[in-house]
């Protein structure tokens, strides 16, 4: 693992810390770390919760945390958060 990958993973963990359920947190962490495309993450979250409102709430939590907790070096991570948020706001982008 490179230093950059380690930094991204640490930032993903920081932004998802405390999100429940744990399985949803892990999906979001994988997405933010670049291991899972945002569209796949949203599909997994929807299958897991079966509630679009809950998925939106989970993404909103990450978006809010990114706005507050992101650091200057987290640009790639912020881009992933933005993409995830955009897919929730405009689901047609998944096609």
Coordinates of C-alpha atoms in Angstrom, one line a residue:
X1 CA 0.0 0.0 0.0
X2 CA 1.4 3.4 -0.9
X3 CA 1.4 6.4 1.4
X4 CA -1.4 8.0 -0.6
X5 CA -3.5 4.9 -0.4
X6 CA -2.9 4.7 3.3
X7 CA -3.9 8.4 3.7
X8 CA -7.1 7.9 1.6
X9 CA -8.0 4.8 3.7
X10 CA -7.4 6.7 6.9
X11 CA -9.6 9.6 5.7
X12 CA -12.3 7.2 4.6
X13 CA -12.3 5.6 8.1
X14 CA -12.4 9.1 9.7
X15 CA -15.4 10.2 7.6
X16 CA -17.4 7.0 8.2
X17 CA -16.5 6.5 11.9
X18 CA -19.6 6.0 14.0
X19 CA -22.0 5.4 11.1
X20 CA -24.5 2.6 11.8
X21 CA -25.2 0.0 10.9
X22 CA -21.6 -1.3 10.7
X23 CA -22.3 -3.0 7.4
X24 CA -23.4 0.3 5.9
X25 CA -20.3 2.0 7.3
X26 CA -18.1 -0.6 5.7
X27 CA -19.7 -0.1 2.3
X28 CA -19.2 3.7 2.5
X29 CA -15.6 3.2 3.7
X30 CA -14.9 1.0 0.7
X31 CA -16.4 3.5 -1.6
X32 CA -14.5 6.5 -0.2
X33 CA -11.3 4.5 -0.2
X34 CA -11.8 3.9 -3.9
X35 CA -12.4 0.1 -3.6
X36 CA -16.1 0.3 -4.7
X37 CA -17.6 2.6 -7.3
X38 CA -20.2 5.0 -5.9
X39 CA -23.0 3.5 -8.0
X40 CA -22.2 0.0 -6.6
X41 CA -22.1 1.4 -3.1
X42 CA -25.5 2.9 -3.5
X43 CA -26.9 -0.4 -4.8
X44 CA -25.5 -2.3 -1.9
X45 CA -26.9 0.3 0.6
X46 CA -30.3 0.1 -1.0
X47 CA -30.3 -3.7 -0.9
X48 CA -29.1 -3.6 2.7
X49 CA -31.7 -1.1 4.0
X50 CA -34.5 -1.4 1.4
X51 CA -35.2 2.3 2.3
X52 CA -34.1 5.0 -0.1
X53 CA -34.6 7.6 2.6
X54 CA -32.1 5.7 4.9
X55 CA -29.6 5.5 2.0
X56 CA -30.0 9.3 1.5
X57 CA -29.5 9.8 5.3
X58 CA -26.3 7.7 5.2
X59 CA -24.9 9.7 2.2
X60 CA -25.9 13.0 3.8
X61 CA -23.9 12.0 7.0
X62 CA -20.8 11.4 4.9
X63 CA -21.3 14.6 2.9
X64 CA -21.7 16.6 6.1
X65 CA -18.6 15.1 7.6
X66 CA -16.6 15.7 4.5
X67 CA -17.5 19.3 4.6
X68 CA -16.4 19.6 8.2
X69 CA -13.6 17.0 8.5
X70 CA -11.8 17.0 5.1
X71 CA -8.3 18.1 5.0
X72 CA -6.4 19.8 2.2
X73 CA -4.9 16.4 1.1
X74 CA -8.3 14.8 0.9
X75 CA -9.2 16.1 -2.6
X76 CA -9.6 12.7 -4.2
X77 CA -11.8 11.5 -1.3
X78 CA -13.9 14.7 -1.5
X79 CA -14.4 13.9 -5.2
X80 CA -15.7 10.5 -4.3
X81 CA -18.0 12.0 -1.7
X82 CA -19.3 14.5 -4.4
X83 CA -19.9 11.7 -6.9
X84 CA -21.8 9.6 -4.3
X85 CA -23.9 12.6 -3.4
X86 CA -24.6 13.5 -7.0
X87 CA -25.8 9.9 -7.6
X88 CA -28.2 10.2 -4.7
X89 CA -29.4 13.6 -5.9
X90 CA -29.6 12.6 -9.6
X91 CA -30.1 8.8 -9.9
X92 CA -30.2 9.0 -13.7
X93 CA -26.4 9.4 -13.6
X94 CA -26.1 5.7 -12.7
X95 CA -27.3 4.7 -16.2

